[in-house]
Coordinates of N, CA and C and ligand atoms in Angstrom, one line a residue:
M1 N -7.5 -14.5 5.3 CA -7.3 -13.8 4.1 C -6.6 -12.6 4.2
F2 N -5.4 -12.3 3.5 CA -4.6 -11.2 3.6 C -4.6 -10.5 2.2
I3 N -5.1 -9.3 2.2 CA -5.1 -8.4 0.8 C -4.2 -7.2 1.2
S4 N -3.5 -6.9 0.2 CA -2.8 -5.6 0.4 C -3.3 -4.5 -0.7
F5 N -3.2 -3.2 -0.6 CA -3.6 -2.3 -1.5 C -2.2 -1.5 -1.7
E6 N -2.1 -1.3 -3.0 CA -0.9 -0.3 -3.2 C -1.2 0.6 -4.4
G7 N -0.3 1.6 -4.6 CA -0.6 2.6 -5.6 C 0.1 3.9 -5.1
I8 N 0.2 4.9 -6.1 CA 0.8 6.1 -5.7 C 0.1 7.0 -5.0
E9 N 0.5 8.2 -4.5 CA -0.4 9.0 -3.6 C -1.7 9.4 -4.6
G10 N -2.8 9.5 -3.8 CA -4.1 10.0 -4.5 C -4.7 8.8 -5.2
A11 N -4.2 7.7 -5.0 CA -5.0 6.5 -5.9 C -6.3 6.1 -5.4
G12 N -6.7 6.6 -4.3 CA -8.0 6.3 -3.6 C -8.0 4.8 -2.8
K13 N -6.9 4.5 -2.3 CA -6.7 3.3 -1.5 C -7.7 3.4 -0.3
S14 N -7.8 4.3 0.5 CA -8.5 4.3 1.7 C -10.1 4.3 1.4
T15 N -10.6 4.9 0.5 CA -12.0 4.9 -0.1 C -12.2 3.5 -0.3
A16 N -11.4 2.8 -1.1 CA -11.6 1.5 -1.7 C -11.6 0.4 -0.3
I17 N -10.7 0.6 0.6 CA -10.5 -0.2 1.8 C -11.8 -0.1 2.5
N18 N -12.3 1.1 2.9 CA -13.5 1.3 3.7 C -14.7 0.8 3.1
Y19 N -14.9 0.9 1.8 CA -16.1 0.1 1.0 C -16.0 -1.3 1.3
L20 N -14.8 -1.8 0.9 CA -14.5 -3.3 0.9 C -14.8 -3.9 2.4
A21 N -14.3 -3.2 3.1 CA -14.5 -3.7 4.7 C -16.1 -4.0 4.8
G22 N -16.7 -3.0 4.5 CA -18.3 -3.1 4.6 C -18.9 -4.3 3.8
F23 N -18.4 -4.4 2.6 CA -18.8 -5.4 1.8 C -18.4 -6.8 2.2
L24 N -17.3 -6.8 3.0 CA -16.8 -8.1 3.3 C -17.6 -8.5 4.6
Q25 N -17.8 -7.6 5.3 CA -18.6 -7.8 6.6 C -20.0 -8.4 6.4
E26 N -20.6 -7.6 5.3 CA -21.9 -8.1 5.0 C -21.9 -9.4 4.5
N27 N -20.9 -9.9 4.0 CA -20.8 -11.5 3.4 C -20.0 -12.3 4.2
G28 N -20.3 -12.1 5.6 CA -19.7 -13.2 6.4 C -18.2 -13.1 6.9
H29 N -17.5 -12.0 6.4 CA -15.9 -12.1 6.9 C -15.9 -11.2 8.1
D30 N -14.7 -11.2 8.6 CA -14.5 -10.3 9.9 C -13.2 -9.6 9.5
P31 N -13.5 -8.4 8.7 CA -12.3 -7.6 8.3 C -11.7 -6.8 9.2
L32 N -10.3 -6.8 9.1 CA -9.3 -5.7 10.1 C -8.7 -4.9 9.1
C33 N -8.9 -3.4 9.1 CA -8.4 -2.5 8.2 C -7.0 -2.0 9.1
T34 N -5.9 -2.0 8.2 CA -4.6 -1.5 8.9 C -3.9 -0.7 7.7
R35 N -2.6 -0.3 8.1 CA -2.0 0.5 7.1 C -0.5 0.5 7.5
E36 N 0.3 0.7 6.5 CA 1.8 0.9 6.9 C 2.2 2.3 6.2
P37 N 2.9 3.1 6.7 CA 3.4 3.0 8.1 C 2.3 3.4 9.0
G38 N 2.5 2.8 10.3 CA 1.5 3.4 11.4 C 0.3 2.4 11.7
G39 N 0.4 1.1 11.5 CA -0.6 0.3 11.9 C -0.4 -0.4 13.5
C40 N 0.6 0.1 14.0 CA 1.0 -0.3 15.4 C 1.5 1.0 16.2
A41 N 1.3 0.8 17.6 CA 1.8 2.0 18.3 C 3.4 2.6 17.9
L42 N 4.5 1.5 17.6 CA 5.7 1.8 17.1 C 5.6 2.5 15.9
G43 N 4.7 2.0 15.0 CA 4.7 2.5 13.6 C 4.1 3.8 13.7
R44 N 3.2 4.3 14.6 CA 2.7 5.5 14.5 C 3.9 6.5 15.0
S45 N 4.7 6.3 15.7 CA 5.8 7.1 16.1 C 6.8 7.3 14.9
L46 N 7.2 6.1 14.1 CA 7.9 6.1 13.2 C 7.3 6.9 12.0
R47 N 5.8 6.8 11.7 CA 5.3 7.5 10.7 C 5.4 9.0 10.7
S48 N 5.5 9.5 12.2 CA 5.7 10.9 12.1 C 7.0 11.3 11.7
I49 N 8.0 10.5 11.9 CA 9.3 10.9 11.4 C 9.5 10.6 9.9
L50 N 8.9 9.5 9.3 CA 9.1 9.3 8.0 C 8.2 10.1 7.2
L51 N 7.1 10.8 7.6 CA 6.2 11.5 6.6 C 6.5 13.0 7.0
D52 N 7.0 13.3 8.0 CA 7.2 14.9 8.2 C 8.3 15.5 7.3
A53 N 7.9 16.6 6.5 CA 8.5 17.1 5.6 C 9.9 17.9 6.1
R54 N 9.8 18.0 7.7 CA 10.8 18.7 8.2 C 11.9 17.7 8.5
T55 N 11.8 16.3 8.4 CA 12.7 15.5 8.5 C 13.6 15.3 7.2
R56 N 14.5 16.1 7.1 CA 15.3 16.5 6.0 C 16.5 15.5 5.9
E57 N 17.1 15.2 6.9 CA 18.4 14.6 7.0 C 18.4 13.1 6.8
L58 N 17.2 12.5 6.6 CA 17.1 11.1 6.5 C 17.6 10.5 5.2
S59 N 18.6 9.6 5.3 CA 19.3 8.9 4.1 C 18.2 7.8 3.7
S60 N 18.3 7.5 2.4 CA 17.5 6.3 1.9 C 17.5 5.3 2.8
R61 N 18.8 4.8 3.2 CA 19.0 3.7 4.1 C 18.3 3.8 5.2
A62 N 18.5 4.8 5.9 CA 17.7 5.0 7.2 C 16.3 4.9 7.1
E63 N 15.8 5.5 6.0 CA 14.4 5.6 5.6 C 13.9 4.2 5.5
L64 N 14.6 3.3 4.7 CA 14.3 2.1 4.5 C 14.2 1.2 5.7
F65 N 15.1 1.3 6.7 CA 15.1 0.5 7.8 C 13.9 1.1 8.7
L66 N 13.5 2.3 8.8 CA 12.4 2.6 9.5 C 11.2 1.9 9.0
F67 N 11.0 2.0 7.5 CA 9.7 1.4 7.1 C 9.8 -0.3 7.5
L68 N 11.0 -0.9 7.4 CA 11.1 -2.2 7.8 C 10.8 -2.5 9.3
A69 N 11.3 -1.5 10.1 CA 11.1 -1.9 11.5 C 9.5 -1.8 11.8
D70 N 8.8 -0.7 11.2 CA 7.4 -0.6 11.2 C 6.8 -1.9 10.8
R71 N 7.2 -2.4 9.6 CA 6.6 -3.7 9.1 C 6.8 -4.9 10.1
A72 N 8.0 -5.0 10.6 CA 8.3 -6.2 11.3 C 7.5 -6.1 12.6
Q73 N 7.2 -4.9 13.2 CA 6.2 -4.9 14.5 C 4.9 -5.1 14.0
H74 N 4.5 -4.5 13.0 CA 3.2 -4.6 12.5 C 2.7 -6.0 12.3
V75 N 3.6 -6.8 11.5 CA 3.3 -8.1 11.3 C 3.1 -9.0 12.6
A76 N 4.2 -8.8 13.3 CA 4.1 -9.4 14.6 C 2.9 -9.2 15.6
E77 N 2.6 -7.8 15.7 CA 1.7 -7.5 16.6 C 0.2 -7.3 16.1
I78 N 0.0 -7.1 14.9 CA -1.3 -6.9 14.3 C -1.8 -8.0 13.3
I79 N -0.8 -8.0 12.2 CA -1.3 -8.8 11.0 C -1.4 -10.3 11.3
R80 N -0.3 -10.9 11.8 CA -0.3 -12.4 12.1 C -1.3 -12.7 13.1
P81 N -1.5 -12.2 14.2 CA -2.5 -12.5 15.2 C -3.9 -12.3 14.4
A82 N -4.2 -11.3 13.7 CA -5.3 -11.2 13.1 C -5.9 -12.3 12.2
L83 N -4.9 -12.8 11.4 CA -4.9 -13.9 10.4 C -5.1 -15.1 11.1
E84 N -4.4 -15.4 12.4 CA -4.5 -16.6 13.1 C -5.9 -16.7 13.6
A85 N -6.5 -15.6 14.0 CA -7.9 -15.4 14.6 C -9.0 -15.6 13.4
G86 N -8.5 -15.8 12.3 CA -9.4 -16.1 11.1 C -10.0 -14.7 10.5
Q87 N -9.3 -13.5 10.8 CA -9.8 -12.4 10.1 C -9.3 -12.1 8.9
T88 N -10.0 -11.3 8.1 CA -9.4 -11.0 6.7 C -8.9 -9.6 6.8
V89 N -7.5 -9.5 6.6 CA -6.7 -8.2 6.8 C -6.6 -7.5 5.5
L90 N -7.2 -6.2 5.7 CA -7.1 -5.2 4.4 C -5.9 -4.3 4.8
C91 N -4.7 -4.2 4.2 CA -3.5 -3.6 4.5 C -3.3 -2.5 3.5
D92 N -3.4 -1.2 3.8 CA -3.0 -0.1 3.1 C -1.5 0.0 3.0
R93 N -1.0 -0.4 2.0 CA 0.4 -0.6 1.8 C 1.0 -1.7 2.6
Y94 N 2.1 -2.3 1.9 CA 2.8 -3.4 2.5 C 4.2 -3.7 1.8
T95 N 4.7 -4.8 1.8 CA 6.1 -4.9 1.0 C 6.3 -4.3 -0.3
D96 N 5.3 -4.3 -1.1 CA 5.4 -3.6 -2.5 C 5.8 -2.3 -2.6
S97 N 5.2 -1.5 -1.5 CA 5.5 -0.1 -1.2 C 7.1 0.1 -1.2
T98 N 7.8 -0.7 -0.4 CA 9.2 -0.7 -0.3 C 10.0 -0.9 -1.7
L99 N 9.4 -1.8 -2.4 CA 10.0 -2.2 -3.6 C 9.8 -1.1 -4.6
A100 N 8.6 -0.4 -4.5 CA 8.1 0.7 -5.4 C 9.1 2.1 -5.1
Y101 N 8.9 2.2 -3.7 CA 9.3 3.7 -3.4 C 10.8 3.7 -3.3
Q102 N 11.4 2.7 -2.3 CA 12.7 2.7 -2.0 C 13.7 2.0 -3.0
G103 N 13.0 1.1 -3.9 CA 13.5 0.4 -5.0 C 13.6 1.3 -6.2
H104 N 12.4 1.3 -6.9 CA 12.3 2.0 -8.1 C 12.4 3.5 -7.8
G105 N 11.9 4.1 -6.7 CA 11.8 5.6 -6.6 C 13.3 6.0 -6.2
R106 N 13.7 5.4 -5.1 CA 15.0 6.0 -4.6 C 16.3 5.3 -5.3
G107 N 16.0 4.2 -5.9 CA 17.3 3.5 -6.6 C 17.9 2.4 -5.8
L108 N 17.4 2.0 -4.6 CA 18.1 0.8 -4.0 C 17.6 -0.5 -4.7
D109 N 18.6 -1.4 -4.4 CA 18.6 -2.6 -5.4 C 17.5 -3.4 -4.9
T110 N 16.6 -4.0 -5.8 CA 15.2 -4.6 -5.4 C 15.4 -5.9 -4.9
E111 N 16.5 -6.6 -5.3 CA 16.7 -8.1 -4.9 C 17.0 -7.8 -3.3
Y112 N 18.0 -6.8 -3.1 CA 18.2 -6.8 -1.6 C 17.1 -6.4 -0.8
L113 N 16.1 -5.6 -1.3 CA 15.0 -5.2 -0.7 C 14.1 -6.3 -0.5
Q114 N 14.0 -7.3 -1.5 CA 13.2 -8.4 -1.5 C 13.7 -9.2 -0.3
R115 N 14.8 -9.4 0.1 CA 15.5 -10.1 1.1 C 15.2 -9.6 2.5
L116 N 15.3 -8.2 2.5 CA 14.9 -7.5 3.9 C 13.5 -7.5 4.0
N117 N 12.5 -7.5 3.0 CA 11.1 -7.6 3.4 C 10.9 -9.1 4.0
Q118 N 11.5 -9.9 3.2 CA 11.4 -11.6 3.6 C 11.7 -11.6 5.2
A119 N 12.9 -10.9 5.6 CA 13.2 -11.0 6.9 C 12.5 -10.2 7.8
A120 N 11.9 -9.1 7.5 CA 11.0 -8.3 8.3 C 9.6 -9.0 8.4
T121 N 9.2 -9.7 7.5 CA 7.8 -10.3 7.6 C 7.9 -11.7 8.0
G122 N 9.0 -12.4 8.1 CA 9.0 -13.7 8.3 C 8.4 -14.5 7.1
G123 N 8.4 -13.8 5.9 CA 7.9 -14.4 4.6 C 6.5 -14.3 4.4
L124 N 5.8 -13.5 5.3 CA 4.4 -13.3 5.2 C 4.0 -12.5 4.0
Q125 N 3.3 -13.1 2.9 CA 3.0 -12.2 1.7 C 1.5 -12.3 1.6
P126 N 0.7 -11.2 1.1 CA -0.7 -11.2 0.7 C -0.9 -12.2 -0.2
E127 N -2.2 -12.8 -0.3 CA -2.4 -13.6 -1.3 C -3.0 -12.9 -2.3
L128 N -3.5 -11.5 -2.3 CA -4.0 -10.8 -3.3 C -3.5 -9.3 -3.1
T129 N -2.9 -8.8 -4.1 CA -2.6 -7.3 -3.9 C -3.3 -6.5 -5.0
L130 N -4.1 -5.5 -4.5 CA -4.8 -4.7 -5.6 C -3.9 -3.5 -5.9
L131 N -3.5 -3.3 -7.1 CA -2.7 -2.1 -7.5 C -3.6 -1.1 -8.1
L132 N -3.7 0.0 -7.4 CA -4.7 1.1 -8.0 C -3.7 2.1 -8.7
D133 N -4.0 1.8 -10.1 CA -2.8 2.5 -10.9 C -3.7 3.7 -11.6
L134 N -3.0 4.7 -11.6 CA -3.5 6.0 -12.5 C -2.2 6.9 -12.8
P135 N -2.4 7.8 -13.7 CA -1.5 8.5 -14.1 C -1.0 9.4 -13.0
V136 N 0.3 9.8 -12.8 CA 1.0 10.5 -11.8 C 0.4 11.7 -11.5
R137 N 0.2 12.5 -12.4 CA -0.5 14.1 -12.4 C -1.9 13.8 -11.8
C138 N -2.7 12.8 -12.2 CA -4.0 12.8 -11.7 C -4.1 12.4 -10.1
G139 N -3.2 11.5 -9.7 CA -2.9 11.0 -8.4 C -2.6 12.2 -7.5
L140 N -1.4 13.1 -8.0 CA -0.9 14.2 -7.2 C -2.0 15.2 -6.8
M141 N -2.8 15.5 -8.1 CA -3.9 16.4 -7.9 C -4.8 16.2 -6.9
R142 N -5.3 14.8 -7.0 CA -6.2 14.5 -5.9 C -5.5 14.3 -4.5
A143 N -4.3 14.0 -4.3 CA -3.7 13.9 -2.9 C -3.4 15.4 -2.4
G144 N -3.3 16.4 -3.4 CA -3.1 17.7 -3.2 C -4.4 18.2 -2.5
E145 N -5.5 17.8 -3.3 CA -6.9 18.3 -3.0 C -7.2 17.8 -1.5
R146 N -6.9 16.5 -1.3 CA -7.1 15.9 -0.1 C -6.5 16.6 1.1
N147 N -5.1 16.9 0.9 CA -4.4 17.7 1.9 C -5.0 19.1 2.0
R148 N -5.4 19.7 1.0 CA -6.0 21.1 1.2 C -7.3 20.9 2.1
L149 N -8.1 19.8 1.8 CA -9.4 19.7 2.6 C -9.1 19.4 4.1
E150 N -8.0 18.7 4.3 CA -7.6 18.2 5.6 C -6.6 19.6 6.2
G151 N -6.5 20.6 5.5 CA -5.8 21.7 6.1 C -4.4 21.5 6.2
L152 N -3.8 20.6 5.2 CA -2.3 20.4 5.5 C -1.5 21.0 4.3
V153 N -2.2 22.1 3.7 CA -1.5 22.8 2.6 C 0.0 23.2 3.1
V154 N 0.2 23.7 4.1 CA 1.5 24.2 4.5 C 2.5 23.0 4.8
S155 N 2.0 22.0 5.5 CA 3.0 21.1 5.7 C 2.7 19.7 4.9
E156 N 2.8 19.8 3.6 CA 2.8 18.4 2.6 C 3.8 17.7 3.1
G157 N 3.5 16.3 2.9 CA 4.6 15.3 3.5 C 5.8 15.2 2.7
R158 N 6.8 14.4 3.2 CA 8.0 14.2 2.5 C 8.0 13.7 1.1
F159 N 6.9 12.5 1.0 CA 6.6 11.9 -0.2 C 5.9 12.8 -1.1
D160 N 4.9 13.4 -0.7 CA 4.2 14.3 -1.6 C 4.9 15.4 -2.2
A161 N 6.1 15.7 -1.4 CA 6.9 17.0 -2.0 C 7.9 16.5 -3.1
E162 N 8.0 15.0 -3.2 CA 9.0 14.5 -4.4 C 8.6 14.8 -5.6
S163 N 9.6 14.8 -6.6 CA 9.4 15.4 -7.9 C 8.4 14.4 -8.8
L164 N 7.9 14.9 -9.8 CA 7.1 14.1 -10.7 C 7.8 12.9 -11.0
D165 N 9.1 13.1 -11.5 CA 10.0 12.0 -11.9 C 9.9 10.9 -10.9
F166 N 10.1 11.2 -9.8 CA 10.1 10.2 -8.7 C 9.0 9.4 -8.6
H167 N 7.7 10.2 -8.6 CA 6.5 9.3 -8.7 C 6.3 8.6 -9.9
E168 N 6.7 9.1 -11.1 CA 6.8 8.3 -12.2 C 7.4 6.9 -12.1
R169 N 8.5 7.1 -11.5 CA 9.5 5.7 -11.3 C 8.6 4.8 -10.4
V170 N 8.1 5.4 -9.4 CA 7.3 4.5 -8.4 C 6.2 3.9 -9.2
R171 N 5.5 4.7 -9.9 CA 4.2 4.1 -10.7 C 4.6 3.0 -11.7
Q172 N 5.9 3.3 -12.5 CA 6.3 2.1 -13.5 C 6.8 1.0 -12.6
G173 N 7.4 1.3 -11.5 CA 8.0 0.3 -10.5 C 6.8 -0.8 -10.2
Y174 N 5.7 -0.3 -9.9 CA 4.5 -1.1 -9.2 C 4.1 -1.8 -10.6
R175 N 4.0 -1.3 -11.9 CA 3.5 -2.1 -12.9 C 4.6 -3.2 -13.3
V176 N 5.9 -2.9 -13.1 CA 6.8 -4.0 -13.3 C 6.7 -5.2 -12.2
L177 N 6.2 -4.6 -11.0 CA 6.0 -5.9 -9.9 C 4.7 -6.6 -10.3
A178 N 3.8 -5.9 -10.7 CA 2.4 -6.6 -11.2 C 2.7 -7.7 -12.4
E179 N 3.6 -7.1 -13.2 CA 3.8 -8.1 -14.4 C 4.6 -9.3 -13.9
E180 N 5.6 -9.0 -12.9 CA 6.3 -10.2 -12.5 C 5.5 -11.2 -11.8
E181 N 4.4 -10.8 -11.0 CA 3.6 -11.7 -10.2 C 2.0 -11.5 -10.6
P182 N 1.8 -11.9 -11.8 CA 0.4 -11.7 -12.2 C -0.7 -12.5 -11.4
E183 N -0.2 -13.6 -10.7 CA -1.4 -14.3 -9.9 C -1.7 -13.6 -8.8
R184 N -0.7 -12.8 -8.1 CA -1.0 -12.2 -6.8 C -1.7 -10.8 -7.2
F185 N -1.2 -10.1 -8.2 CA -1.6 -8.9 -8.4 C -3.0 -8.7 -9.2
A186 N -3.9 -7.8 -8.9 CA -4.9 -7.3 -9.8 C -4.8 -5.9 -9.9
I187 N -4.7 -5.3 -11.3 CA -4.5 -4.1 -11.6 C -5.8 -3.3 -11.9
I188 N -6.1 -2.4 -11.0 CA -7.4 -1.6 -10.9 C -7.0 -0.2 -11.6
D189 N -8.0 0.2 -12.6 CA -7.9 1.4 -13.1 C -8.5 2.6 -12.3
A190 N -7.6 3.2 -11.5 CA -7.9 4.0 -10.5 C -8.1 5.5 -11.0
S191 N -8.1 5.7 -12.4 CA -8.4 7.0 -12.8 C -9.7 7.1 -13.1
Q192 N -10.6 6.1 -12.9 CA -12.1 6.1 -12.9 C -12.6 6.7 -11.8
P193 N -14.0 7.3 -11.6 CA -14.5 7.6 -10.5 C -14.5 6.8 -9.4
P194 N -14.4 7.3 -8.0 CA -14.5 6.4 -7.0 C -15.5 5.3 -6.9
E195 N -16.7 5.5 -7.2 CA -17.7 4.4 -7.3 C -17.2 3.1 -8.3
D196 N -16.6 3.7 -9.3 CA -16.2 2.6 -10.2 C -15.1 1.7 -9.8
V197 N -14.1 2.7 -9.1 CA -12.9 1.9 -8.7 C -13.2 0.9 -7.6
V198 N -14.1 1.4 -6.7 CA -14.6 0.4 -5.6 C -15.2 -1.0 -6.3
L199 N -15.9 -0.7 -7.3 CA -16.6 -1.9 -7.9 C -15.4 -2.8 -8.5
Q200 N -14.5 -2.2 -9.2 CA -13.3 -2.9 -9.8 C -12.8 -3.8 -8.7
C201 N -12.4 -3.2 -7.6 CA -11.9 -3.8 -6.5 C -12.8 -5.1 -5.8
R202 N -13.9 -4.7 -5.8 CA -14.9 -5.8 -5.4 C -14.9 -7.0 -6.3
S203 N -14.9 -6.6 -7.6 CA -14.9 -7.9 -8.5 C -13.4 -8.8 -8.4
A204 N -12.4 -7.9 -8.2 CA -11.3 -8.7 -8.1 C -11.1 -9.6 -6.9
I205 N -11.7 -9.0 -5.8 CA -11.9 -10.0 -4.7 C -12.8 -11.2 -4.8
E206 N -13.9 -10.8 -5.5 CA -14.8 -12.0 -5.7 C -14.1 -12.9 -6.5
S207 N -13.4 -12.6 -7.6 CA -12.9 -13.5 -8.5 C -11.7 -14.3 -7.7
H208 N -11.0 -13.6 -7.0 CA -9.9 -14.2 -6.1 C -10.7 -15.5 -5.3
L209 N -11.8 -15.0 -4.6 CA -12.5 -16.1 -3.6 C -13.0 -17.2 -4.5
R210 N -13.5 -16.8 -5.7 CA -14.1 -18.0 -6.5 C -12.8 -18.9 -6.8
Q211 N -11.8 -18.3 -7.4 CA -10.8 -19.2 -7.7 C -10.3 -20.2 -6.7
R212 N -10.4 -19.7 -5.4 CA -10.0 -20.5 -4.2 C -11.1 -21.4 -3.7
G213 N -12.3 -21.2 -4.5 CA -13.5 -22.0 -4.0 C -14.1 -21.5 -2.7
W214 N -13.8 -20.4 -2.2 CA -14.3 -20.0 -0.9 C -15.8 -19.3 -1.1
G215 N -15.9 -18.6 -2.1 CA -17.1 -17.8 -2.1 C -17.5 -16.8 -1.2
L216 N -18.6 -16.1 -1.3 CA -19.2 -15.1 -0.1 C -20.4 -15.8 0.3
E217 N -20.8 -15.4 1.4 CA -22.1 -16.0 1.8 C -23.3 -15.3 1.2
Ligands
LIG301 P1 0.5 7.9 3.5 O1 0.0 9.2 4.1 O2 0.1 6.6 4.2 O3 0.2 7.9 1.9 P2 -1.1 7.2 1.2 O4 -2.1 7.9 1.7 O5 -0.7 7.6 -0.3 O6 -0.8 5.7 1.3 O7 2.1 7.8 3.3 C1 2.8 6.9 3.3 C2 3.9 7.3 2.3 O8 5.0 6.4 2.7 C3 3.8 7.0 0.9 O9 4.1 8.2 0.2 C4 4.7 5.8 0.5 C5 5.7 5.8 1.4 N1 6.2 4.4 1.8 C6 7.4 4.0 1.3 O10 8.2 4.9 0.8 N2 7.8 2.8 1.5 C7 7.1 1.9 2.4 O11 7.6 0.9 2.6 C8 5.8 2.3 2.8 C9 4.9 1.4 3.6 C10 5.4 3.6 2.5

């Protein structure tokens, strides 16, 4: 089973993924947690270029192709082998991040991006995508707080440093994507406290498993 997690910065994806990995494990699944960018060795090198606020000269297209290179390698090296071995893959960001950030955020054509995503992944789509949705100001405040706690005040990342408008376009972009594919997406109200957010995510996964007749142990 392949589940992706999407949302603006500070939505609480990592907390949710950590909790759900434990929950799935207790229920007979073998979860693998991974992320983009940076889920494989190549991706970790690309991540440092992509997220470093000092990378100023990167054009939108160059940025796009670095995310896609990360994804192509990540699918080939990590995600497909894990799925073939019967693991449940929990992926922090995937193809929808490209549509929301490079498409709705940066203004690149989303149909063109769909085709590139298809090429990079060989058509591998998550069967469930949890969109952790919350107001932009609330997400950025949480992300700022996290950066402060991690001592990253001085070097906030390229995307954290984008304007409110940019993040607003990304958020609305995600909502459009979720409306276009309601069977794949579950929208989670991420403005709630973390313990409530993880429970919403858990019910979305449980109901997905029930629909497929798989159940938990
Ligand atoms: P990260 O620190 O992983 O952010 P978060 O903790 O919010 O997930 O940074 C990843 C950043 O890269 C995030 O701002 C979104 C951006 N991104 C894209 O713009 N396009 C993509 O295809 C992906 C995977 C990420």
